[in-house]
mmCIF file of C-alpha atoms in Angstrom:
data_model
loop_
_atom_site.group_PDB
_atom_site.id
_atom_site.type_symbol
_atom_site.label_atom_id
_atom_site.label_comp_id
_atom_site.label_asym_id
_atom_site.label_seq_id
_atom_site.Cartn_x
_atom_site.Cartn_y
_atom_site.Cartn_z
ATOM 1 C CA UNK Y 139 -42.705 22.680 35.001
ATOM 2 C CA UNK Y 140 -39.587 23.818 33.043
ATOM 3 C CA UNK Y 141 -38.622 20.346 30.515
ATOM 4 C CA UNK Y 142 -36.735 19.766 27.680
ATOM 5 C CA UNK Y 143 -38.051 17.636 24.942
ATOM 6 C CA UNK Y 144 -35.165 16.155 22.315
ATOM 7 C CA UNK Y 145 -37.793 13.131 20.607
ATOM 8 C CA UNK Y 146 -34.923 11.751 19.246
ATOM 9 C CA UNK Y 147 -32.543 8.941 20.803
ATOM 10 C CA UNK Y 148 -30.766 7.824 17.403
ATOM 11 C CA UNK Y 149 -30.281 9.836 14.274
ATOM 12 C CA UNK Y 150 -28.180 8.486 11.652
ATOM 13 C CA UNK Y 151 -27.176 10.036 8.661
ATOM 14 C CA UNK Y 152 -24.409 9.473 5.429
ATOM 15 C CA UNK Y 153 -21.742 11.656 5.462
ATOM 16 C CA UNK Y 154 -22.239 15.101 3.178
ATOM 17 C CA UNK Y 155 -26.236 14.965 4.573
ATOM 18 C CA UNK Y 156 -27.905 17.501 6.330
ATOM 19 C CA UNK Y 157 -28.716 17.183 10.364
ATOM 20 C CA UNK Y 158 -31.485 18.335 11.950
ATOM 21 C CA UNK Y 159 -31.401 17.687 15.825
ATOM 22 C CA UNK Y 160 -34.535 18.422 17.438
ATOM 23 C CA UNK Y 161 -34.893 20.471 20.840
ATOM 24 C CA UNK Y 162 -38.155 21.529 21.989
ATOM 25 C CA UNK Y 163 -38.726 23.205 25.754
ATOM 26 C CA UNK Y 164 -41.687 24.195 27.724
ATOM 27 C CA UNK Y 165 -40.952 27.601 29.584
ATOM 28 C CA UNK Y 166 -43.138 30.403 29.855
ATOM 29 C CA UNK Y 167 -40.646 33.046 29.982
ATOM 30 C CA UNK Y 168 -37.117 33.956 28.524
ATOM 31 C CA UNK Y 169 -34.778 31.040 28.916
ATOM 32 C CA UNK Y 170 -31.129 30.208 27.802
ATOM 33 C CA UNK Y 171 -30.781 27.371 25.657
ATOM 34 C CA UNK Y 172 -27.491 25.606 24.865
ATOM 35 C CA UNK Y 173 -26.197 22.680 23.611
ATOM 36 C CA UNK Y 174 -23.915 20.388 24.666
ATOM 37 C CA UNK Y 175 -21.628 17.343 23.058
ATOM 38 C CA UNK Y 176 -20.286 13.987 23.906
ATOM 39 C CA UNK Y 177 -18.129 12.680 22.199
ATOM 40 C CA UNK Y 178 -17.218 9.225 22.910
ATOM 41 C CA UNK Y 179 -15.056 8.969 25.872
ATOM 42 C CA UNK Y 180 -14.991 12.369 26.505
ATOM 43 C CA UNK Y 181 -16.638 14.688 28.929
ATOM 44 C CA UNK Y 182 -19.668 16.953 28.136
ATOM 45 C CA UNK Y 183 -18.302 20.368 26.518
ATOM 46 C CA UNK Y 184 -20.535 23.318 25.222
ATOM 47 C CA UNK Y 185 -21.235 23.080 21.996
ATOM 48 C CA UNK Y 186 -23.149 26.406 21.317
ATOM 49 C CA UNK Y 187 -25.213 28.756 23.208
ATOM 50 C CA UNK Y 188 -28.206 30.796 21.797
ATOM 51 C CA UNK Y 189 -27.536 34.097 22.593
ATOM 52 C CA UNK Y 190 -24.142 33.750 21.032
ATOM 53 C CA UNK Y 191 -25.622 33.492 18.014
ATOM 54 C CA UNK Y 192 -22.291 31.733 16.465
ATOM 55 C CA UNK Y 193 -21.802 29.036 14.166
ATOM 56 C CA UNK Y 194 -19.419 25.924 15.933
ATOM 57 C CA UNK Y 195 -18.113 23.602 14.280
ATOM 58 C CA UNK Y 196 -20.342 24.035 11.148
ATOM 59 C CA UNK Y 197 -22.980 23.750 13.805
ATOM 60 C CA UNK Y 198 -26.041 26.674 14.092
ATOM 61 C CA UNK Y 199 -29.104 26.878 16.423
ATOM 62 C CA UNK Y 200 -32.009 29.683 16.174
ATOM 63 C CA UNK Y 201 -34.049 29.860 18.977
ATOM 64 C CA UNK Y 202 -37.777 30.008 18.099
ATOM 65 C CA UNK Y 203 -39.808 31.221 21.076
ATOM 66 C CA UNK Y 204 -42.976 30.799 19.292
ATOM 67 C CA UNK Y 205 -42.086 27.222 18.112
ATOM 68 C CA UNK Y 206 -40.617 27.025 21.824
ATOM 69 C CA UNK Y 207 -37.877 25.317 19.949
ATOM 70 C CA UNK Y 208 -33.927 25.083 19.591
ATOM 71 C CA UNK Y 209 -33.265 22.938 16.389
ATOM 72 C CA UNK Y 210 -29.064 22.086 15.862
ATOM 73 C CA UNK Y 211 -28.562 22.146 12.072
ATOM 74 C CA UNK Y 212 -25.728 21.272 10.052
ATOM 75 C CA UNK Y 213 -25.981 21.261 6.382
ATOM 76 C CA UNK Y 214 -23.604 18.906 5.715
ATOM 77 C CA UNK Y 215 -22.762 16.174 8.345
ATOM 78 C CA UNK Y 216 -19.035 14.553 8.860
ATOM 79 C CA UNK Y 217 -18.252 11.362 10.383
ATOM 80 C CA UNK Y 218 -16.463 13.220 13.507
ATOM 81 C CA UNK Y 219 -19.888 14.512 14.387
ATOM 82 C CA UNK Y 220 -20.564 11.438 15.877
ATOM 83 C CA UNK Y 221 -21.269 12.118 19.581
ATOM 84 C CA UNK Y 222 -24.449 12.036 22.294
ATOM 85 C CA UNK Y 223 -26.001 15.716 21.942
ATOM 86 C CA UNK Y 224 -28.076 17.485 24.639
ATOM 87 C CA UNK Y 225 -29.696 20.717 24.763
ATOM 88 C CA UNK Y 226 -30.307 22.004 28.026
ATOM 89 C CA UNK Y 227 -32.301 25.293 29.383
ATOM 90 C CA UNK Y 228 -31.145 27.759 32.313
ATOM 91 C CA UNK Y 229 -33.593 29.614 32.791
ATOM 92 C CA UNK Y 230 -34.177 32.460 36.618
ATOM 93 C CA UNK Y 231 -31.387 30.222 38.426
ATOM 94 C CA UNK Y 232 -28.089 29.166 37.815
ATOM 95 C CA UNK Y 233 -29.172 25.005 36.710
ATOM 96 C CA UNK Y 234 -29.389 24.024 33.693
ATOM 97 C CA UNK Y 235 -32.342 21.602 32.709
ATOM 98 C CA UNK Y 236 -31.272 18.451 30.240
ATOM 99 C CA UNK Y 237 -33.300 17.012 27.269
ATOM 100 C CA UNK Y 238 -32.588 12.694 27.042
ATOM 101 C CA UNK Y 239 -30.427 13.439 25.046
ATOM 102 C CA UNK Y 240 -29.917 12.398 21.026
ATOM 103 C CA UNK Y 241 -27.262 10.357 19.476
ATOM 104 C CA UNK Y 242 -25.967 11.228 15.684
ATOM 105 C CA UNK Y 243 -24.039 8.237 13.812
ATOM 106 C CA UNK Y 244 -22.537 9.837 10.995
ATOM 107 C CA UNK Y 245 -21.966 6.738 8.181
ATOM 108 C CA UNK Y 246 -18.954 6.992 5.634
ATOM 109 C CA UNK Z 225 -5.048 24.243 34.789
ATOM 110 C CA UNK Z 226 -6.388 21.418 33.020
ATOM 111 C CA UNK Z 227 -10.415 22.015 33.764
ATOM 112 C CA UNK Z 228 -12.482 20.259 36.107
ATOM 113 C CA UNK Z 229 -11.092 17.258 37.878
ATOM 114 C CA UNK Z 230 -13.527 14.241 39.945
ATOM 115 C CA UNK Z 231 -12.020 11.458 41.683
ATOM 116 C CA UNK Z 232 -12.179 8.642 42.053
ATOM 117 C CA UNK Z 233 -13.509 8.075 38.273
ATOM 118 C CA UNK Z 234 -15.139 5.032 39.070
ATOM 119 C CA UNK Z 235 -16.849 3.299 42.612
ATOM 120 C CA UNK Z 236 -17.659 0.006 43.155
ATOM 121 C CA UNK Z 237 -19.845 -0.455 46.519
ATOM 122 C CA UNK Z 238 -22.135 -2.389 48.321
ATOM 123 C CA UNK Z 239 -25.430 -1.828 49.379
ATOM 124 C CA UNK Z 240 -25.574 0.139 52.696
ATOM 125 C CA UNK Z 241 -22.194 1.739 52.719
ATOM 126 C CA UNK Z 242 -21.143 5.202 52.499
ATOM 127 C CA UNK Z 243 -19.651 6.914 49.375
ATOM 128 C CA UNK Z 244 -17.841 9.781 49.026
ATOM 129 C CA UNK Z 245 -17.064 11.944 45.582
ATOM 130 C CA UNK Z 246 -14.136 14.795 45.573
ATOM 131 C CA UNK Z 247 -14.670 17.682 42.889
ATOM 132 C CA UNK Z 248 -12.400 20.235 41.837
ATOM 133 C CA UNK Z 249 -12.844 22.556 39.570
ATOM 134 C CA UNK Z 250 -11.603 25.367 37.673
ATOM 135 C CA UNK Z 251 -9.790 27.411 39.848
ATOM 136 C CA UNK Z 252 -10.872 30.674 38.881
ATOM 137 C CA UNK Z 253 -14.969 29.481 39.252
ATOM 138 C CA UNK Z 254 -16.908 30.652 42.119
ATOM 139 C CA UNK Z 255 -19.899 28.213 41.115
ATOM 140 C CA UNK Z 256 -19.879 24.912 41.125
ATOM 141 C CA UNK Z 257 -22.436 21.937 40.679
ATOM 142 C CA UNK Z 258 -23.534 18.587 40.533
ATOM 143 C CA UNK Z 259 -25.490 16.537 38.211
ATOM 144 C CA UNK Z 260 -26.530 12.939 38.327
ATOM 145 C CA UNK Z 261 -26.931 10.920 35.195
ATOM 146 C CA UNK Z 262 -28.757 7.773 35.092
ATOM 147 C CA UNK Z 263 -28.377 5.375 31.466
ATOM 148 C CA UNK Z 264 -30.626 7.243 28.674
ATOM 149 C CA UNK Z 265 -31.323 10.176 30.354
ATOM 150 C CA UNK Z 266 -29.523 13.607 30.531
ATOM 151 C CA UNK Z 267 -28.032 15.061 33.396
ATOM 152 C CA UNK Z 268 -30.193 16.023 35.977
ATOM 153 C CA UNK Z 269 -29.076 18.929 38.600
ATOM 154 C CA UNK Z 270 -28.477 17.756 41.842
ATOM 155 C CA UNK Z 271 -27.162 21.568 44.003
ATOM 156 C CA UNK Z 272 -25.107 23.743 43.077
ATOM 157 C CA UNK Z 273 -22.576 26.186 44.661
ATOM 158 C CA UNK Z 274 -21.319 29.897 45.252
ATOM 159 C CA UNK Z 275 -18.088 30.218 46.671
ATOM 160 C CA UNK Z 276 -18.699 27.694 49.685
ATOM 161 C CA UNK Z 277 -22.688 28.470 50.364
ATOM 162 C CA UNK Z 278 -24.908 25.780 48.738
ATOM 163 C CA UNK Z 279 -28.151 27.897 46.985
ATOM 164 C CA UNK Z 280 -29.963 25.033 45.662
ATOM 165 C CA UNK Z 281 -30.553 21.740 45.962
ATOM 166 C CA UNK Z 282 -32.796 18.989 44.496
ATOM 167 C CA UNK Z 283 -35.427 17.363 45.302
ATOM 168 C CA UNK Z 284 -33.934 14.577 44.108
ATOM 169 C CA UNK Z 285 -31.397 15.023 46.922
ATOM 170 C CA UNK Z 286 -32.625 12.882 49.810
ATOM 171 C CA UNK Z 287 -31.311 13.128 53.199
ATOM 172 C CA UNK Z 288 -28.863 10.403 52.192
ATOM 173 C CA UNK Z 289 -26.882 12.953 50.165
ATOM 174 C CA UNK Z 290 -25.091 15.735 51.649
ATOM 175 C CA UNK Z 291 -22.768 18.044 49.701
ATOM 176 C CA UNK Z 292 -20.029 20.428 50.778
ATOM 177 C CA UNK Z 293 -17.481 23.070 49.330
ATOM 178 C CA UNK Z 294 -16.253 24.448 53.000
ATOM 179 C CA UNK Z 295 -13.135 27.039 51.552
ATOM 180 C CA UNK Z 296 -14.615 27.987 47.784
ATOM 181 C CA UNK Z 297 -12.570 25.700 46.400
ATOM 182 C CA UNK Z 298 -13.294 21.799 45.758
ATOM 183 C CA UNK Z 299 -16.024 20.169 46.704
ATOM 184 C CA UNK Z 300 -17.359 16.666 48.288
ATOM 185 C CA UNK Z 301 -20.468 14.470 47.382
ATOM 186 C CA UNK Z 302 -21.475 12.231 50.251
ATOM 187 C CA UNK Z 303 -24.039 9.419 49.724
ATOM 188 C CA UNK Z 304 -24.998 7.386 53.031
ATOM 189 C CA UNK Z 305 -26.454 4.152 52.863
ATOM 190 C CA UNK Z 306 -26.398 3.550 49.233
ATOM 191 C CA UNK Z 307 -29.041 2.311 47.426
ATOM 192 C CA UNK Z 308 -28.769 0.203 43.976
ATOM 193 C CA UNK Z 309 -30.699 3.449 42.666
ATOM 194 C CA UNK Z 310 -27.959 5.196 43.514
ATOM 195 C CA UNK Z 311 -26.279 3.809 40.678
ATOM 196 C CA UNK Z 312 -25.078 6.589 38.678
ATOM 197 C CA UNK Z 313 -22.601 8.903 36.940
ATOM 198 C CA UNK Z 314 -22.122 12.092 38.914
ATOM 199 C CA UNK Z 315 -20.987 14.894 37.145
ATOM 200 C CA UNK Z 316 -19.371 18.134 38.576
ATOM 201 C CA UNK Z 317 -18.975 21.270 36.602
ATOM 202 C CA UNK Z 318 -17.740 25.171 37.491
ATOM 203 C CA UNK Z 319 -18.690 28.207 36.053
ATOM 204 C CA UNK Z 320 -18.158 31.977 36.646
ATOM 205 C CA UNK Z 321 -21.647 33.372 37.781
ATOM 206 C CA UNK Z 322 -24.279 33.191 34.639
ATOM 207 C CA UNK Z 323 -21.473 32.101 32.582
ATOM 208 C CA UNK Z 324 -20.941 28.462 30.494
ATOM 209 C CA UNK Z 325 -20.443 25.338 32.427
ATOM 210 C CA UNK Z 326 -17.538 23.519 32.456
ATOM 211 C CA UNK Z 327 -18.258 20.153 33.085
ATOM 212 C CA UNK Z 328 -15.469 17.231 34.664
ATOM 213 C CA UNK Z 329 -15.438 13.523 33.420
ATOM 214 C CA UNK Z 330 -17.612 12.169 36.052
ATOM 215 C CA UNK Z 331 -17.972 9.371 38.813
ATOM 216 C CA UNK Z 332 -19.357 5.866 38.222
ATOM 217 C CA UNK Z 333 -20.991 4.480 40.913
ATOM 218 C CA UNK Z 334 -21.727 0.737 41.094
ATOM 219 C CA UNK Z 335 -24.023 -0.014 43.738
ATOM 220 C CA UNK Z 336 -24.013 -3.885 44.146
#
């Protein structure tokens, strides 16, 4: 079955630190993977999507199919990147499939 | 247009009654869905819509939950006979076919 693995429920960091949020998915063929944010008190936006290949926010993902992971780096955390991150996978239909879920604290 | 709208935000209820959720979303979107998220876990897909014919639903959607979208447009989540594990957030979002989701700010339901 199609799952989303983020191993993670708390990461906290000190501001200027790298973040490495982990995503891993089980899928045999070609999925979608995204990620999505939550900030506090806000609704669930799209962070960044893989085959956008973009940068958000300082923000990057690389899909590694043999991995069968989706990793969210930043190289240097700030505090406003506090928030509940998911990374989901759409993959033949239209749903997407959610990971738990991980939360970053960013510390002053 | 200000993105996807739910109401009410939050639902209180007792056991055995019936609940119902209003979603409307953007108004260009011809898809629209619901998820159901539980404390600590991620959203998990409940159906979803294309114009007003439901493709998909759930097994997690028991008999007890019925969903329309009867012109395209916004869309109602029915529960009947609520359960305490009913207690939830329900989240709608829209999209254009294979495009991002846009997701609303949810409905809490209290089950008592």
């Amino acid at each position: 079955a199609q799952r989303v693995t983020q191993p993670e429920k708390l990461l906290s960091v000190f501001k200027g630190a790298p973040v490495e949020l982990k995503c891993n998915y089980s899928y045999s063929g070609s999925p979608e993977l995204f990620w999505y944010v939550q900030y506090s008190r806000q609704r669930l936006q799209l962070l960044l999507r893989h085959i956008s290949r973009e940068s958000i926010k300082g923000f990057t993902a690389d899909l590694n199919k043999g991995e069968t992971s989706f990793h969210l780096k930043k190289p240097f955390a700030q505090e406003e990147d506090s928030a509940m991150y998911y990374c989901a996978l759409r993959y033949n239909t239209d749903k997407l499939i959610f990971g738990t879920g991980t939360r970053l604290q960013v510390f002053p | 247009d200000t993105g996807v709208s739910q109401d009410p935000r939050h639902k209180i209820t007792k056991r055995g009654q019936n609940v119902t959720f209003r979603c409307d979303p953007i108004s260009e979107h011809n898809r629209l869905y619901w998820y159901r998220q539980t404390l600590g876990q991620g959203p998990e897909f409940l159906t979803y819509f294309q114009n007003e014919a439901q493709l998909e639903k759930s097994r997690l959607l028991s008999d007890r939950f019925s969903a329309e979208r009867p012109k395209g447009s916004f869309s109602t989540l029915e529960i009947q006979r609520t359960e305490q594990g009913d207690s939830a957030m329900y989240l709608c979002a829209s999209s254009l076919a294979g495009d991002t989701q846009y997701f609303g700010p949810g409905t809490r339901l209290t089950v008592l």
